[in-house]
Short mmCIF file of C-alpha atoms and ligand atoms in Angstrom, two decimals:
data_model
loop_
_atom_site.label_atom_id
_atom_site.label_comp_id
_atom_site.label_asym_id
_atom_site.label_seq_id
_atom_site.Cartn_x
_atom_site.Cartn_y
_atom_site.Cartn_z
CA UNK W 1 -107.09 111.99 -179.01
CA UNK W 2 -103.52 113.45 -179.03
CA UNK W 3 -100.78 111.25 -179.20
CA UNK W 4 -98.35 110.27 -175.59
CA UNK W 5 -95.34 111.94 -175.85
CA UNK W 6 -92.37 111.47 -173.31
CA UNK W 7 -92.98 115.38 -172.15
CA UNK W 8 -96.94 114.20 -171.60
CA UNK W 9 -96.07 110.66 -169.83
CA UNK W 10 -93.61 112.51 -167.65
CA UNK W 11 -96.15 114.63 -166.08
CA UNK W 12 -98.31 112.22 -165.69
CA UNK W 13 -96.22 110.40 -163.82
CA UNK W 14 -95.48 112.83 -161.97
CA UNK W 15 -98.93 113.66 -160.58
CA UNK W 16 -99.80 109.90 -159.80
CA UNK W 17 -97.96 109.94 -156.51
CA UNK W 18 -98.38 114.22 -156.28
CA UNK W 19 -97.68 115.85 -152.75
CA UNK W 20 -98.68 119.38 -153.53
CA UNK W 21 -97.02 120.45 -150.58
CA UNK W 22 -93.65 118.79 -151.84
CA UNK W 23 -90.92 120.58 -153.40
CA UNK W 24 -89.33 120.26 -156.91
CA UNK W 25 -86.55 120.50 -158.71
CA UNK W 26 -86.38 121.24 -162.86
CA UNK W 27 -82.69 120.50 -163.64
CA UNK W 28 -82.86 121.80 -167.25
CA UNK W 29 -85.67 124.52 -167.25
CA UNK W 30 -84.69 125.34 -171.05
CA UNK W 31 -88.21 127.02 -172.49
CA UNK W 32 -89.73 126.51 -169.22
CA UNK W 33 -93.12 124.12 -170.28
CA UNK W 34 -91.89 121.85 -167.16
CA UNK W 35 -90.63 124.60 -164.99
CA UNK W 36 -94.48 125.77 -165.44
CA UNK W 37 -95.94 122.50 -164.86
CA UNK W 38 -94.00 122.16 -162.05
CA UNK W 39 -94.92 125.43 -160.26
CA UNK W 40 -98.69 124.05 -160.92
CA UNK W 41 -98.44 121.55 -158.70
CA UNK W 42 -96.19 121.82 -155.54
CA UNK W 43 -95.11 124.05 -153.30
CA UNK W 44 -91.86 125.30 -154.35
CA UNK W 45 -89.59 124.90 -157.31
CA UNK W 46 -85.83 125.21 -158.04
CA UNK W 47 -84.83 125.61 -162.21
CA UNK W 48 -81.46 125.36 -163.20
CA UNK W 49 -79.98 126.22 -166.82
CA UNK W 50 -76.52 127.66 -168.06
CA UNK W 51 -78.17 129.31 -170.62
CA UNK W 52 -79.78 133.49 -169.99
CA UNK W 53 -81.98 132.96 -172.64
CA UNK W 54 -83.59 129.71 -170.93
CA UNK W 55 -83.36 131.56 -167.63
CA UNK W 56 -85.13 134.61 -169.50
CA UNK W 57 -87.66 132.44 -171.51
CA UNK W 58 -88.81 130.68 -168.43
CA UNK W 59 -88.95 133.86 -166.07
CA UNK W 60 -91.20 135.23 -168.64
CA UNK W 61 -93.63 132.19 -168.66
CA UNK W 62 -93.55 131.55 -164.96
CA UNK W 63 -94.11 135.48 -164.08
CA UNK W 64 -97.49 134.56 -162.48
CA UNK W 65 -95.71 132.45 -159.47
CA UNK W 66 -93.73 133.24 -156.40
CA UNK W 67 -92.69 130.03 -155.60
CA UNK W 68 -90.15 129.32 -157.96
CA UNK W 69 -86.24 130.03 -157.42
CA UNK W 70 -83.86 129.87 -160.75
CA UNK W 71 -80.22 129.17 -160.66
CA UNK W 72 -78.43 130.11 -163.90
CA UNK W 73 -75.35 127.32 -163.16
CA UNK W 74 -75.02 123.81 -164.20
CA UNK W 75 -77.51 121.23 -162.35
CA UNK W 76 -74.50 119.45 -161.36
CA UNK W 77 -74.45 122.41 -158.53
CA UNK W 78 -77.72 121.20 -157.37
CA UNK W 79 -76.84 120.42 -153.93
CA UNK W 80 -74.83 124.15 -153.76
CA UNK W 81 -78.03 125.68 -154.02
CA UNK W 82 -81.04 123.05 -152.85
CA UNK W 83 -80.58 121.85 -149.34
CA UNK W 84 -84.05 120.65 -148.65
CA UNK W 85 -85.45 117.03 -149.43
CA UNK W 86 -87.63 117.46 -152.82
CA UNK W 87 -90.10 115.36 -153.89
CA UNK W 88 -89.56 115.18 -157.69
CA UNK W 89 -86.76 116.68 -159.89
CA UNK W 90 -86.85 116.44 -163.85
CA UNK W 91 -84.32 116.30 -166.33
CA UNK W 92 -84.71 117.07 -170.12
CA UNK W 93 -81.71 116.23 -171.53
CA UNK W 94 -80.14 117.50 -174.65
CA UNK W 95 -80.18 120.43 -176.60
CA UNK W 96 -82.55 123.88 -176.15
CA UNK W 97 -84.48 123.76 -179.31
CA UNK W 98 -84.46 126.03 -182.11
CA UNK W 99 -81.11 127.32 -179.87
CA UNK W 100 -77.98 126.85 -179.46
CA UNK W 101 -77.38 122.95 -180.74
CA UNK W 102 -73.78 122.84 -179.27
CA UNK W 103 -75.17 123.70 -176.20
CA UNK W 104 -76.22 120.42 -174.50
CA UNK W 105 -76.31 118.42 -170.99
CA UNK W 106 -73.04 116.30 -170.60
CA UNK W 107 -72.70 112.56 -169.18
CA UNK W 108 -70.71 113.58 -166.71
CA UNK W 109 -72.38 116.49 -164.93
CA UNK W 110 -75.98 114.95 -165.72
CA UNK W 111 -74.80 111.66 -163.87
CA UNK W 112 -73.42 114.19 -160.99
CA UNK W 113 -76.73 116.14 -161.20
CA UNK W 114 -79.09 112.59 -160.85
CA UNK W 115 -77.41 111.34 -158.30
CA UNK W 116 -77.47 114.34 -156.30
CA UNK W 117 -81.26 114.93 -156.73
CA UNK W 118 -81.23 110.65 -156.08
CA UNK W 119 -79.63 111.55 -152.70
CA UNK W 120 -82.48 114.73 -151.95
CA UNK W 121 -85.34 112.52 -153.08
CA UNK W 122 -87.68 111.71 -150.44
CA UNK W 123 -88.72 108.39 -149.94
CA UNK W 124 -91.13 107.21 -152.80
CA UNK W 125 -90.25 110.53 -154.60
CA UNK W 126 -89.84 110.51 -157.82
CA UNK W 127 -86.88 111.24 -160.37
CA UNK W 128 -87.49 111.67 -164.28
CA UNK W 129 -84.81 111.74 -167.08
CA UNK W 130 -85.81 112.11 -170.90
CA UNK W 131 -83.07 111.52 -172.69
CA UNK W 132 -82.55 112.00 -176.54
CA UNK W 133 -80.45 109.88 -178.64
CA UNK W 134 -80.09 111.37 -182.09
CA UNK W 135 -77.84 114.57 -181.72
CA UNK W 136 -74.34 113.95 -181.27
CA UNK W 137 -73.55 112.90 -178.12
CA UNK W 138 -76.68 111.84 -176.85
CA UNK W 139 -76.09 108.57 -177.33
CA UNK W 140 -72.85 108.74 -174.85
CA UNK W 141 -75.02 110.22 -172.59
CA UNK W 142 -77.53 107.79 -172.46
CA UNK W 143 -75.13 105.03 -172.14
CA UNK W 144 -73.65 106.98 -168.73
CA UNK W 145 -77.04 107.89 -167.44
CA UNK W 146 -78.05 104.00 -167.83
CA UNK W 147 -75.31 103.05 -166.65
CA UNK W 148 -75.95 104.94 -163.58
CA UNK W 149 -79.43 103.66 -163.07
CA UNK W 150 -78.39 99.67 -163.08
CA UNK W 151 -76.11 100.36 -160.11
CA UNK W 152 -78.94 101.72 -158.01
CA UNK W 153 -80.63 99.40 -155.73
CA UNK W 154 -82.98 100.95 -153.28
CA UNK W 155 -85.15 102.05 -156.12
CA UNK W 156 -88.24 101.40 -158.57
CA UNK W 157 -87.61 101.64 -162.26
CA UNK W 158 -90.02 103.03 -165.55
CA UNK W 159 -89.38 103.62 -168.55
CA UNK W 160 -91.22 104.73 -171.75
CA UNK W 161 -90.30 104.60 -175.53
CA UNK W 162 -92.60 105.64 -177.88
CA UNK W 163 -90.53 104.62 -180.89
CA UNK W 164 -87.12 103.08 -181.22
CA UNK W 165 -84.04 105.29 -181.39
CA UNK W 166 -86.98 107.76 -179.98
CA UNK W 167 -86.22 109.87 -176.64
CA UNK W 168 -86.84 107.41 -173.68
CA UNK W 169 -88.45 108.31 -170.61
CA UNK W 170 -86.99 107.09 -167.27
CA UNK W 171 -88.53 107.13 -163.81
CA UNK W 172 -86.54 106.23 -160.62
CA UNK W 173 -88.75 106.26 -157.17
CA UNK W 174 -86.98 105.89 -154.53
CA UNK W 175 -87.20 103.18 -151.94
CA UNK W 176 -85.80 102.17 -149.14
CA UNK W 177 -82.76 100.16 -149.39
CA UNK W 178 -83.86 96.39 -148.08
C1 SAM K 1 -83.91 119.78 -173.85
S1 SAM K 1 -83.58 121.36 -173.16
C2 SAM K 1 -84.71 121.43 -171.81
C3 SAM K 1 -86.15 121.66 -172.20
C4 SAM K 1 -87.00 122.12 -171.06
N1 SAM K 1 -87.22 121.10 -170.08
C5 SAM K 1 -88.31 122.72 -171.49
O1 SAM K 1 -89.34 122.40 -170.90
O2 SAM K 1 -88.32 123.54 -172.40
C6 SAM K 1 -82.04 121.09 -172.33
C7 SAM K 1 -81.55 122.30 -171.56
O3 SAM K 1 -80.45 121.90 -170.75
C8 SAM K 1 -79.63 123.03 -170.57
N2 SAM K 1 -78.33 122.61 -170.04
C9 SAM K 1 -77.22 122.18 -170.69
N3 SAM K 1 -76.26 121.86 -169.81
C10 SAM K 1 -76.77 122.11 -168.57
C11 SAM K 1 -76.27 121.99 -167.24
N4 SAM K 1 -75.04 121.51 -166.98
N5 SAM K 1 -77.08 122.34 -166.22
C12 SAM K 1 -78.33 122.82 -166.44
N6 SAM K 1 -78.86 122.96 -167.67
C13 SAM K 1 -78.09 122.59 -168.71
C14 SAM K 1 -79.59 123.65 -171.96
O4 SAM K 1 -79.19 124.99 -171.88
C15 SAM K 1 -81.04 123.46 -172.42
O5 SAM K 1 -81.81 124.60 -172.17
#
């Protein structure tokens, strides 16, 4: 049987609490394997990259579906462009691979991006961030992005780490604050 990976766990994740009539966000489309997973399963999908060859890469995989709308601009625009509650959005942090390796996600604008897909969420929707640690600056990243995630308090916390210094696999669901 093939191995869990964080890209495997993620989806199923997703699907355990699946409103196919939700809508989604992808807030680093990149090759476009979760953009297309995405589209699979609910209604309507928004991609962001800052890349044209992600944006071109995942066009061409997702040709077969009308229901998704790409933004080439920074996820951290998210709420410029999505003005509808979603149900899920997913973040793959890091680096396009076999790309451009200077090219990668930010703590800054990925904590702007979360928390603005935080504030869309629906209640009981679900938010997932794989983050990678062993490229330079991923670390930072990570630190910012947990960070983040221990001053939330209306919401249920996941995680998944196949190995250690591995990616790790967060999952915020929202709740409502008590
Ligand atoms: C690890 S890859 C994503 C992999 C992708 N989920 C897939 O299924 O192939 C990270 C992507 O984030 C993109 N990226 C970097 N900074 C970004 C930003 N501010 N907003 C949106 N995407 C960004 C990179 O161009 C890269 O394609």
């Amino acid at each position: 049987m093939p191995k869990d990976t964080v890209s495997t766990v993620c989806h199923r994740w997703i699907l355990e609490t699946l409103d196919p009539e939700g809508v989604a966000v992808d807030g680093t489309a990149g090759n476009g394997n979760d953009t297309l997973f995405l589209l699979q399963h609910f209604r309507k999908v928004y991609a962001f990259d800052i890349q044209q060859q992600a944006m071109e890469t995942t066009l061409k995989r997702c040709a077969d579906f009308q229901n998704l709308i790409f933004s080439l601009s920074g996820h951290e625009h998210l709420k410029d462009i999505v003005q509808e509650p979603i149900q899920c959005a997913v973040f793959n942090f890091g680096y396009l691979p076999h790309s451009d390796s200077s090219c990668i996600t930010l703590p800054k604008t990925s904590v702007q991006a979360v928390q603005a897909a935080l504030d869309l969420l629906t209640e009981n929707g679900t938010l997932l961030m794989a983050c990678y640690l062993g490229h330079p600056g991923g670390k930072e990243e990570h630190a910012a992005l947990f960070q983040w995630i221990r001053t939330q308090t209306a919401i249920q916390l996941r995680s998944y780490c196949p190995h250690p210094g591995g990616p790790i696999l967060y999952e915020v669901r929202k709740k409502h604050p008590l």
